[in-house]
Short mmCIF file of C-alpha atoms in Angstrom, two decimals:
data_model
loop_
_atom_site.label_atom_id
_atom_site.label_comp_id
_atom_site.label_asym_id
_atom_site.label_seq_id
_atom_site.Cartn_x
_atom_site.Cartn_y
_atom_site.Cartn_z
CA MET A 1 28.50 13.72 -4.58
CA GLY A 2 28.13 11.60 -7.69
CA HIS A 3 25.25 11.50 -10.14
CA THR A 4 23.80 9.79 -13.20
CA ALA A 5 21.26 11.00 -15.74
CA THR A 6 19.10 8.98 -18.09
CA ASP A 7 16.45 9.71 -20.74
CA ARG A 8 15.28 6.24 -21.65
CA ALA A 9 13.10 5.19 -24.54
CA GLY A 10 9.46 4.95 -23.54
CA SER A 11 9.72 7.56 -20.80
CA GLY A 12 7.57 10.08 -22.68
CA GLY A 13 10.37 12.63 -22.58
CA LEU A 14 10.54 12.60 -18.77
CA THR A 15 14.01 12.52 -17.28
CA ALA A 16 15.50 11.98 -13.86
CA THR A 17 18.98 12.32 -12.41
CA GLU A 18 20.25 10.42 -9.40
CA HIS A 19 22.79 11.66 -6.87
CA ARG A 20 24.17 10.31 -3.61
CA LEU A 21 25.48 12.22 -0.60
CA ALA A 22 28.49 11.06 1.38
CA ASN A 23 26.17 9.91 4.21
CA GLY A 24 24.33 7.56 1.86
CA LEU A 25 21.21 9.62 1.10
CA ARG A 26 20.00 8.96 -2.44
CA VAL A 27 18.61 12.02 -4.22
CA VAL A 28 16.52 11.87 -7.41
CA LEU A 29 15.68 15.04 -9.34
CA SER A 30 13.23 15.51 -12.21
CA GLU A 31 12.99 18.97 -13.73
CA ASP A 32 9.60 20.12 -15.09
CA HIS A 33 8.75 23.78 -15.57
CA LEU A 34 5.14 23.33 -16.72
CA THR A 35 3.74 24.81 -13.50
CA PRO A 36 5.47 26.81 -10.74
CA VAL A 37 5.31 24.05 -8.12
CA ALA A 38 7.77 21.53 -6.71
CA ALA A 39 7.17 18.22 -4.95
CA VAL A 40 9.42 16.83 -2.23
CA CYS A 41 9.04 13.13 -1.41
CA LEU A 42 11.06 11.18 1.15
CA TRP A 43 10.80 7.39 1.37
CA TYR A 44 12.30 5.55 4.32
CA ASP A 45 12.97 1.86 3.74
CA VAL A 46 10.88 0.77 6.72
CA GLY A 47 7.36 -0.58 6.97
CA SER A 48 5.36 -3.05 8.98
CA ARG A 49 7.40 -5.97 7.54
CA HIS A 50 10.37 -4.73 9.61
CA GLU A 51 8.45 -4.96 12.89
CA VAL A 52 8.71 -7.81 15.37
CA LYS A 53 6.02 -9.68 17.25
CA GLY A 54 4.75 -7.69 20.21
CA ARG A 55 5.75 -4.34 18.69
CA THR A 56 3.50 -4.07 15.67
CA GLY A 57 2.33 -0.61 14.59
CA LEU A 58 5.61 1.19 15.30
CA ALA A 59 6.23 2.14 11.66
CA HIS A 60 2.79 3.74 11.38
CA LEU A 61 3.10 5.34 14.81
CA PHE A 62 6.29 7.00 13.63
CA GLU A 63 4.54 8.42 10.61
CA HIS A 64 2.51 10.42 13.14
CA LEU A 65 5.41 11.22 15.46
CA MET A 66 7.34 12.82 12.59
CA PHE A 67 4.76 15.62 12.59
CA GLN A 68 5.09 16.28 16.33
CA GLY A 69 8.09 18.58 16.30
CA SER A 70 11.87 18.46 15.99
CA ALA A 71 14.80 20.54 17.22
CA GLN A 72 13.89 23.75 15.38
CA VAL A 73 10.18 23.13 14.77
CA LYS A 74 7.92 22.80 17.77
CA GLY A 75 4.62 20.98 18.07
CA ASN A 76 2.45 21.29 14.97
CA GLY A 77 4.93 23.66 13.31
CA HIS A 78 5.64 21.44 10.28
CA PHE A 79 2.02 21.65 9.16
CA GLU A 80 1.77 25.34 9.98
CA LEU A 81 4.88 26.32 8.03
CA VAL A 82 4.05 24.28 4.92
CA GLN A 83 0.40 25.31 4.77
CA GLY A 84 1.29 28.91 5.60
CA ALA A 85 3.57 28.92 2.55
CA GLY A 86 0.75 27.69 0.31
CA GLY A 87 1.79 24.04 0.28
CA SER A 88 0.21 20.69 1.14
CA LEU A 89 1.72 17.72 2.95
CA ASN A 90 1.11 14.28 4.42
CA GLY A 91 2.67 10.90 5.10
CA THR A 92 1.68 7.25 4.69
CA THR A 93 2.85 3.83 5.87
CA SER A 94 2.71 0.47 4.10
CA PHE A 95 4.12 -3.02 4.54
CA GLU A 96 7.32 -1.97 2.77
CA ARG A 97 7.97 1.74 3.34
CA THR A 98 7.06 4.96 5.12
CA ASN A 99 6.88 8.15 3.07
CA TYR A 100 6.52 11.89 3.68
CA PHE A 101 5.72 14.46 1.03
CA GLU A 102 5.10 18.14 0.40
CA THR A 103 3.95 20.01 -2.70
CA MET A 104 5.07 23.63 -2.54
CA PRO A 105 5.13 26.76 -4.66
CA SER A 106 8.56 26.45 -6.27
CA ASN A 107 9.85 29.54 -4.46
CA GLN A 108 9.22 27.70 -1.15
CA LEU A 109 11.19 24.56 -2.02
CA GLU A 110 14.03 25.39 0.35
CA LEU A 111 11.60 25.50 3.28
CA ALA A 112 10.32 21.97 2.55
CA LEU A 113 13.87 20.59 2.30
CA TRP A 114 14.89 22.26 5.56
CA LEU A 115 11.84 20.88 7.36
CA GLU A 116 12.45 17.32 6.18
CA ALA A 117 16.12 17.51 7.10
CA ASP A 118 15.39 18.95 10.53
CA ARG A 119 13.16 16.08 11.54
CA MET A 120 15.41 13.45 9.99
CA GLY A 121 18.38 14.81 11.91
CA SER A 122 16.84 15.92 15.17
CA LEU A 123 13.49 14.31 15.92
CA LEU A 124 14.94 12.60 19.01
CA THR A 125 15.54 16.04 20.52
CA ALA A 126 11.79 16.61 20.66
CA LEU A 127 10.57 13.05 21.18
CA ASP A 128 9.30 12.63 24.73
CA LEU A 129 6.68 10.58 26.52
CA GLU A 130 4.06 13.30 26.16
CA SER A 131 4.31 13.37 22.35
CA LEU A 132 4.45 9.55 22.22
CA ASP A 133 1.30 9.19 24.34
CA ASN A 134 -0.44 11.90 22.32
CA GLN A 135 0.16 10.18 18.98
CA ARG A 136 -0.43 6.72 20.42
CA ALA A 137 -3.95 7.92 21.28
CA VAL A 138 -4.37 9.40 17.78
CA VAL A 139 -3.38 6.12 16.10
CA LYS A 140 -5.67 4.09 18.37
CA ASN A 141 -8.53 6.40 17.48
CA GLU A 142 -7.65 6.05 13.78
CA ARG A 143 -7.86 2.29 14.19
CA ARG A 144 -11.31 2.59 15.76
CA GLN A 145 -12.58 4.93 13.03
CA ARG A 146 -11.12 3.14 10.01
CA TYR A 147 -11.00 -0.51 11.10
CA ASP A 148 -12.92 -1.52 14.18
CA ASN A 149 -16.10 0.56 13.97
CA VAL A 150 -17.00 0.61 10.27
CA PRO A 151 -18.67 -2.08 8.15
CA TYR A 152 -16.12 -4.52 6.69
CA GLY A 153 -13.42 -2.41 8.38
CA THR A 154 -11.33 -5.34 9.58
CA ALA A 155 -11.48 -7.19 6.26
CA PHE A 156 -8.01 -6.15 5.13
CA GLU A 157 -6.50 -7.15 8.45
CA LYS A 158 -8.32 -10.48 8.59
CA LEU A 159 -7.62 -11.44 4.99
CA THR A 160 -3.94 -10.49 5.27
CA ALA A 161 -3.59 -12.65 8.39
CA LEU A 162 -5.22 -15.54 6.51
CA SER A 163 -3.06 -15.08 3.41
CA TYR A 164 0.31 -14.95 5.18
CA PRO A 165 1.03 -17.56 7.88
CA GLU A 166 1.75 -16.75 11.51
CA GLY A 167 5.30 -15.44 11.86
CA HIS A 168 5.47 -14.16 8.27
CA PRO A 169 6.60 -10.49 8.06
CA TYR A 170 3.39 -9.56 6.18
CA HIS A 171 1.03 -11.43 8.53
CA HIS A 172 0.06 -8.19 10.29
CA THR A 173 -0.98 -4.87 8.73
CA PRO A 174 0.65 -1.47 9.36
CA ILE A 175 -2.08 -0.25 11.71
CA GLY A 176 -0.85 -2.62 14.46
CA SER A 177 -2.83 -4.02 17.36
CA MET A 178 -4.22 -2.06 20.30
CA ALA A 179 -2.20 -4.17 22.72
CA ASP A 180 1.08 -3.55 20.89
CA LEU A 181 0.39 0.18 20.62
CA ASP A 182 -0.19 0.27 24.37
CA ALA A 183 2.99 -1.71 25.00
CA ALA A 184 5.31 0.55 22.96
CA THR A 185 7.75 2.40 25.23
CA LEU A 186 9.67 5.62 24.70
CA GLU A 187 12.87 3.61 24.35
CA ASP A 188 11.21 1.40 21.72
CA ALA A 189 10.37 4.52 19.74
CA ARG A 190 13.83 6.02 20.09
CA ALA A 191 15.54 2.78 19.05
CA PHE A 192 13.21 2.48 16.05
CA PHE A 193 14.06 6.00 14.92
CA ARG A 194 17.81 5.54 15.34
CA THR A 195 17.70 2.31 13.33
CA TYR A 196 15.53 3.32 10.38
CA TYR A 197 15.38 7.11 10.11
CA ALA A 198 18.89 7.55 8.78
CA PRO A 199 19.97 9.11 5.46
CA ASN A 200 21.46 5.85 4.20
CA ASN A 201 18.02 4.24 4.62
CA ALA A 202 16.15 6.87 2.62
CA VAL A 203 15.53 8.21 -0.87
CA LEU A 204 14.68 11.87 -1.45
CA SER A 205 13.06 12.92 -4.72
CA VAL A 206 12.39 16.48 -5.83
CA VAL A 207 10.25 17.02 -8.93
CA GLY A 208 8.92 20.09 -10.69
CA ASP A 209 9.90 23.69 -11.31
CA ILE A 210 13.40 23.41 -9.86
CA ASP A 211 16.94 24.52 -10.56
CA PRO A 212 18.79 21.20 -10.15
CA GLU A 213 22.09 22.80 -9.18
CA GLN A 214 20.48 25.00 -6.52
CA THR A 215 18.33 22.11 -5.28
CA LEU A 216 21.37 19.88 -4.82
CA ALA A 217 23.15 22.68 -2.97
CA TRP A 218 20.22 22.94 -0.54
CA VAL A 219 20.08 19.16 -0.12
CA GLU A 220 23.79 19.07 0.69
CA LYS A 221 23.46 22.02 3.06
CA TYR A 222 20.57 20.61 5.10
CA PHE A 223 20.99 16.83 4.83
CA GLY A 224 24.73 16.45 4.32
CA SER A 225 25.73 16.69 7.99
CA ILE A 226 23.21 14.08 9.23
CA PRO A 227 25.17 10.96 10.19
CA SER A 228 24.41 7.59 8.66
CA HIS A 229 23.48 4.57 10.77
CA ASP A 230 24.53 0.96 10.14
CA GLY A 231 22.41 -0.90 12.69
CA LYS A 232 19.51 -1.86 10.41
CA GLN A 233 18.82 -5.56 9.94
CA PRO A 234 17.37 -6.74 6.61
CA PRO A 235 13.67 -7.62 6.68
CA ARG A 236 12.80 -11.23 7.32
CA ASP A 237 12.37 -13.47 4.30
CA GLY A 238 8.88 -13.08 2.86
CA SER A 239 9.03 -15.77 0.21
CA LEU A 240 6.35 -18.47 0.08
CA PRO A 241 5.41 -21.32 -2.30
CA GLU A 242 3.74 -20.14 -5.51
CA VAL A 243 0.42 -21.75 -4.56
CA ILE A 244 -1.16 -22.01 -1.11
CA GLY A 245 -2.27 -25.60 -1.81
CA ARG A 246 -5.73 -25.34 -0.26
CA GLU A 247 -8.47 -22.85 0.31
CA LEU A 248 -8.35 -20.96 3.61
CA ARG A 249 -11.69 -19.62 4.84
CA GLU A 250 -13.14 -17.53 7.63
CA VAL A 251 -16.78 -16.54 8.18
CA VAL A 252 -17.43 -13.24 9.94
CA ARG A 253 -20.84 -12.39 11.40
CA GLU A 254 -21.17 -8.66 11.91
CA GLU A 255 -23.65 -5.86 11.54
CA VAL A 256 -22.89 -5.09 7.88
CA PRO A 257 -25.20 -3.81 5.10
CA ALA A 258 -24.97 -6.92 2.90
CA ARG A 259 -23.31 -10.26 2.52
CA ALA A 260 -19.82 -10.00 1.09
CA LEU A 261 -17.37 -12.38 -0.52
CA MET A 262 -13.74 -11.31 -0.32
CA ALA A 263 -10.78 -13.38 -1.40
CA ALA A 264 -7.03 -12.95 -1.74
CA TYR A 265 -5.19 -15.02 -4.36
CA ARG A 266 -1.42 -15.53 -4.03
CA LEU A 267 0.33 -13.85 -6.98
CA PRO A 268 3.96 -13.27 -8.07
CA GLU A 269 6.13 -10.72 -6.33
CA ASP A 270 6.26 -7.32 -7.99
CA GLY A 271 9.09 -6.49 -10.35
CA GLY A 272 8.79 -9.10 -13.13
CA ARG A 273 6.71 -9.99 -16.17
CA ALA A 274 4.58 -12.45 -14.20
CA ALA A 275 3.38 -9.68 -11.89
CA ASP A 276 2.57 -7.44 -14.86
CA ALA A 277 0.66 -10.29 -16.52
CA ALA A 278 -1.31 -10.84 -13.31
CA ASP A 279 -2.18 -7.14 -13.20
CA VAL A 280 -3.54 -7.28 -16.74
CA ALA A 281 -5.53 -10.43 -15.88
CA LEU A 282 -7.16 -8.86 -12.84
CA THR A 283 -7.94 -5.69 -14.80
CA VAL A 284 -9.78 -7.75 -17.44
CA LEU A 285 -11.62 -9.72 -14.77
CA GLY A 286 -12.47 -7.03 -12.24
CA GLY A 287 -11.09 -3.63 -13.18
CA GLY A 288 -14.17 -1.43 -13.44
CA GLU A 289 -17.68 -1.65 -14.88
CA SER A 290 -16.55 -3.12 -18.20
CA SER A 291 -14.86 -6.09 -16.54
CA ARG A 292 -16.00 -9.70 -16.80
CA LEU A 293 -17.01 -10.11 -13.16
CA TYR A 294 -18.93 -6.83 -13.06
CA ASN A 295 -20.78 -7.71 -16.26
CA ARG A 296 -21.60 -11.20 -14.98
CA LEU A 297 -22.53 -10.49 -11.35
CA VAL A 298 -23.91 -6.96 -11.42
CA ARG A 299 -25.30 -6.50 -14.93
CA ARG A 300 -26.35 -9.99 -16.05
CA ASP A 301 -27.14 -12.01 -12.93
CA ARG A 302 -27.96 -9.02 -10.72
CA SER A 303 -26.65 -11.08 -7.84
CA ALA A 304 -24.25 -8.36 -6.67
CA VAL A 305 -24.27 -4.61 -6.28
CA ALA A 306 -20.48 -4.31 -6.56
CA ALA A 307 -17.71 -6.53 -7.87
CA GLY A 308 -14.04 -5.72 -8.19
CA PHE A 309 -10.75 -7.58 -8.59
CA GLY A 310 -7.48 -5.70 -8.14
CA MET A 311 -3.84 -6.34 -7.35
CA LEU A 312 -1.90 -5.43 -4.25
CA ARG A 313 1.65 -5.33 -5.59
CA LEU A 314 4.32 -6.31 -3.08
CA ALA A 315 8.06 -6.52 -3.67
CA GLY A 316 9.17 -8.52 -0.62
CA ALA A 317 6.46 -11.17 -0.55
CA PRO A 318 3.88 -12.68 -2.89
CA SER A 319 1.46 -10.05 -4.17
CA LEU A 320 -2.28 -10.50 -3.63
CA GLY A 321 -5.16 -10.55 -6.09
CA TRP A 322 -7.97 -8.90 -4.14
CA LEU A 323 -11.57 -9.94 -4.94
CA ASP A 324 -14.41 -7.95 -3.36
CA VAL A 325 -18.09 -8.69 -4.07
CA LYS A 326 -21.11 -7.26 -2.22
CA THR A 327 -24.30 -9.26 -2.76
CA SER A 328 -27.76 -8.10 -3.81
CA ALA A 329 -30.77 -8.51 -1.53
CA GLU A 330 -30.99 -12.08 -0.23
CA VAL A 331 -28.48 -13.67 -2.61
CA GLU A 332 -26.42 -16.34 -0.84
CA ILE A 333 -22.63 -16.52 -0.95
CA PRO A 334 -22.50 -19.97 -2.65
CA THR A 335 -24.33 -18.46 -5.64
CA ILE A 336 -21.72 -15.73 -5.94
CA GLU A 337 -18.84 -18.13 -5.44
CA ALA A 338 -20.08 -20.52 -8.13
CA ALA A 339 -20.34 -17.68 -10.64
CA VAL A 340 -16.87 -16.34 -9.78
CA ASP A 341 -15.27 -19.77 -10.11
CA GLU A 342 -17.05 -20.36 -13.42
CA GLU A 343 -15.72 -17.08 -14.83
CA LEU A 344 -12.19 -17.71 -13.57
CA ALA A 345 -12.15 -21.22 -15.03
CA ARG A 346 -13.38 -19.95 -18.40
CA PHE A 347 -10.77 -17.21 -18.40
CA ALA A 348 -8.00 -19.69 -17.50
CA ALA A 349 -9.06 -21.92 -20.40
CA GLU A 350 -9.67 -19.29 -23.06
CA GLY A 351 -7.68 -16.25 -21.98
CA PRO A 352 -8.61 -12.64 -22.77
CA THR A 353 -9.95 -11.48 -26.11
CA ALA A 354 -7.98 -8.99 -28.19
CA GLU A 355 -10.48 -6.29 -27.23
CA GLU A 356 -10.12 -7.09 -23.54
CA MET A 357 -6.31 -6.93 -23.77
CA GLU A 358 -6.47 -3.56 -25.50
CA ARG A 359 -8.90 -2.15 -22.96
CA ALA A 360 -7.01 -3.48 -19.90
CA GLN A 361 -3.62 -2.28 -21.10
CA ALA A 362 -5.07 1.11 -21.97
CA GLN A 363 -6.56 1.33 -18.47
CA LEU A 364 -3.22 0.48 -16.84
CA GLU A 365 -1.46 2.96 -19.13
CA ARG A 366 -3.86 5.70 -18.11
CA GLU A 367 -3.27 4.93 -14.42
CA TRP A 368 0.49 5.18 -15.02
CA LEU A 369 0.03 8.51 -16.81
CA ASP A 370 -2.13 9.77 -13.95
CA ARG A 371 0.62 8.94 -11.44
CA LEU A 372 3.39 10.54 -13.45
CA GLY A 373 1.24 13.45 -14.66
CA THR A 374 1.57 15.36 -11.38
CA VAL A 375 4.82 16.38 -9.75
CA ALA A 376 3.75 14.71 -6.49
CA GLY A 377 2.83 11.45 -8.22
CA ARG A 378 6.09 11.38 -10.17
CA ALA A 379 8.15 12.07 -7.05
CA ASP A 380 6.44 9.18 -5.29
CA GLU A 381 6.98 6.77 -8.19
CA LEU A 382 10.68 7.67 -8.45
CA CYS A 383 11.11 6.95 -4.74
CA ARG A 384 9.16 3.70 -5.02
CA TYR A 385 11.33 2.24 -7.74
CA ALA A 386 14.52 3.44 -6.03
CA VAL A 387 13.65 1.90 -2.66
CA LEU A 388 11.99 -1.34 -3.77
CA PHE A 389 13.87 -2.12 -6.99
CA GLY A 390 17.09 -0.11 -6.74
CA ASP A 391 16.54 2.01 -9.86
CA PRO A 392 14.33 5.13 -9.98
CA GLN A 393 14.56 5.20 -13.78
CA LEU A 394 12.26 2.16 -13.94
CA ALA A 395 9.38 4.44 -12.93
CA LEU A 396 9.61 6.28 -16.24
CA THR A 397 9.39 3.13 -18.39
CA ALA A 398 7.05 0.93 -16.33
CA VAL A 399 4.15 1.23 -18.74
CA GLY A 400 6.20 -0.19 -21.60
CA ARG A 401 6.62 -3.43 -19.71
CA VAL A 402 2.87 -3.73 -19.11
CA LEU A 403 2.08 -3.01 -22.77
CA ASP A 404 4.54 -5.73 -23.79
CA ILE A 405 2.56 -8.47 -22.00
CA THR A 406 0.84 -10.97 -24.30
CA ALA A 407 -2.57 -12.61 -24.06
CA ASP A 408 -0.88 -16.01 -23.65
CA GLU A 409 1.02 -14.76 -20.59
CA VAL A 410 -2.22 -13.45 -19.11
CA ARG A 411 -4.02 -16.75 -19.63
CA GLU A 412 -1.09 -18.73 -18.21
CA ILE A 413 -0.85 -16.71 -15.00
CA ALA A 414 -4.62 -16.95 -14.53
CA ALA A 415 -4.56 -20.72 -14.98
CA ALA A 416 -1.63 -21.07 -12.58
CA ARG A 417 -2.79 -18.76 -9.80
CA LEU A 418 -6.51 -17.91 -9.93
CA ARG A 419 -7.59 -21.27 -8.53
CA PRO A 420 -9.71 -22.28 -5.53
CA ASP A 421 -6.70 -23.97 -3.89
CA ASN A 422 -4.72 -20.73 -4.01
CA ARG A 423 -6.89 -18.32 -2.09
CA ALA A 424 -7.87 -17.09 1.32
CA VAL A 425 -11.61 -16.40 1.57
CA LEU A 426 -13.46 -14.07 3.90
CA VAL A 427 -17.26 -14.29 4.02
CA TYR A 428 -19.35 -11.63 5.76
CA GLU A 429 -22.79 -12.67 6.98
CA PRO A 430 -24.93 -9.80 8.32
CA THR A 431 -26.37 -9.84 11.81
CA ALA A 432 -29.25 -7.67 12.95
CA PRO A 433 -28.73 -4.83 15.44
CA GLU A 434 -28.62 -5.87 19.07
CA GLY A 435 -32.05 -6.28 20.58
CA ASP A 436 -33.70 -7.95 17.55
CA PRO A 437 -34.72 -11.38 18.92
CA ALA A 438 -36.02 -12.70 15.57
CA ALA A 439 -32.69 -12.05 13.92
CA ARG A 440 -30.84 -13.72 16.82
CA ASP A 441 -33.04 -16.82 16.47
CA GLU A 442 -32.41 -16.91 12.70
CA ALA A 443 -28.64 -16.64 13.24
CA ALA A 444 -28.78 -19.46 15.80
CA ASP A 445 -30.67 -21.66 13.33
CA THR A 446 -28.08 -20.91 10.64
CA ASP A 447 -25.24 -21.87 13.01
CA GLN A 448 -26.97 -25.17 13.83
CA ASP A 449 -27.48 -25.94 10.12
CA GLU A 450 -23.80 -25.30 9.41
CA GLU A 451 -22.73 -27.50 12.31
CA ALA A 452 -24.95 -30.31 11.08
CA ALA A 453 -23.58 -29.99 7.54
CA GLN A 454 -20.00 -30.33 8.84
CA LYS A 455 -20.71 -33.59 10.73
#
C-alpha cells in the first residue's frame, strides 16, 4: 500500500492523503476532528455513458440493487444497520459515475466500511431474479413519479436527447427507458456488476473524525481480498464540435401550469479554464435573483415568474448551459426569446461589470465552501476529482481556479458559445385538461396557424 499527502496553497488548511491497495482500490482520507462524525463515500467509474443501446438504465438500476442485500447482509439490512447505528445513507447515478455514501458517528465507521466492502465483494451471491424484478419495478415507478407524470418532468430527457446526437453516449439520461428496463435480464445485471463493480474501478474516500492508520487497516482488512477485474471497456468518445451550428427545437404540448422556454447551450468540457469561465458567465446571467435574466424578465418586464441559467458540468462530453424560464400569464414564447437573445448579445459584446464578476465569483466560492464544509460533501468532492480528473487534491483548490478567471475570459466564452446557433430549445405550450372542448379547438387553431406559417 502506497500513499501520498498534500497540503496545497488555497486549500483553506484542508488536507487529504491518497493510498492504493494491491487490488487497485484508490483510498482518499481527510482527517477533521471538528465533530464526532465520519463520512464514507464510494464512487464507481460507471454511469449511463457506459451503457449500450437497448440496455439503458442499468447503471441506475444497480444503484438500487446495491441496497438489496449481499452475502452477509440480507434484504434491507444495509439501511437497517446504518440507520440503527445513528447514520444516514444513500446513492445516486449520473452520466459519469455511480456513488454510495454513509455519514456515521465516528465510532461506527468500521461498520460502514464493512457494509460497503461486503456488497462490493459479494453482491452476486444475493442477486437473483426476485430482487432484480423488485427493483426494476421500483425504478419504473420512480420514472413515473419524477419524469412521466409531473409537469415538465421529461424536459431533462428531451433536451439531453436534442443536445447530443443519436448514438452519442450522453444521448440518453440515467433513468433509462421503460422498454430497456423491461428487457434487462438477470445475466445482463450480473455481467454489468462483474465488469464495473470492481475495486480497480472505484475510489473510496473517508472524511471526518478518523484515525487514518486505523481506517487504512480496516480498509485493507475488508476490501483488500476483493479481486480486481480487467474486463471494462473505456466509455465511447463523447467529443463533439465546439458549436452545434444551428438551432435545434422541439415544441411540447402538455398539461403544464405555464408556457416554458428551456434551452441547452453547448459548453466546454469540465476541467479547464474555459469551463470555469462559462460557469462564471452563467452565474452572472442566471444565477439567482440578482442575475441579469431574472432582473430583466421577472423584475423589469414581468414577462416571467422564474428565470435561471446554470451549468451542467460534464467531463467526458461538452457541458451544457441550462436555461429555464417560466412565463407569466399569457406571455408568448417569442417575447421571452427575444429578450433572452437581446441580453445574451449585450453580454457577449460588453462582458460583465466589475461588480457582477465580484458577485458571481463570491457566489461560486460560497457554493464550493458549502460542499467542502461538511464531511459528506468533502468526501464526495474528493471522489469526484479522483474519478473524473485523476487527482483528488484538485477538490481542495478548485475555488482558486474560478477566482482566477478574468472578465475578458467570461465575455469571450459568452460570445463564442451563448449563440442561437449553438443551442437546443424546448418549448412547452400548455393544453387544457381532457374534456375541455374550447381548449381543444384553440389548440387546433394554433396548430393550423403554425402549419400555415411554415408553408
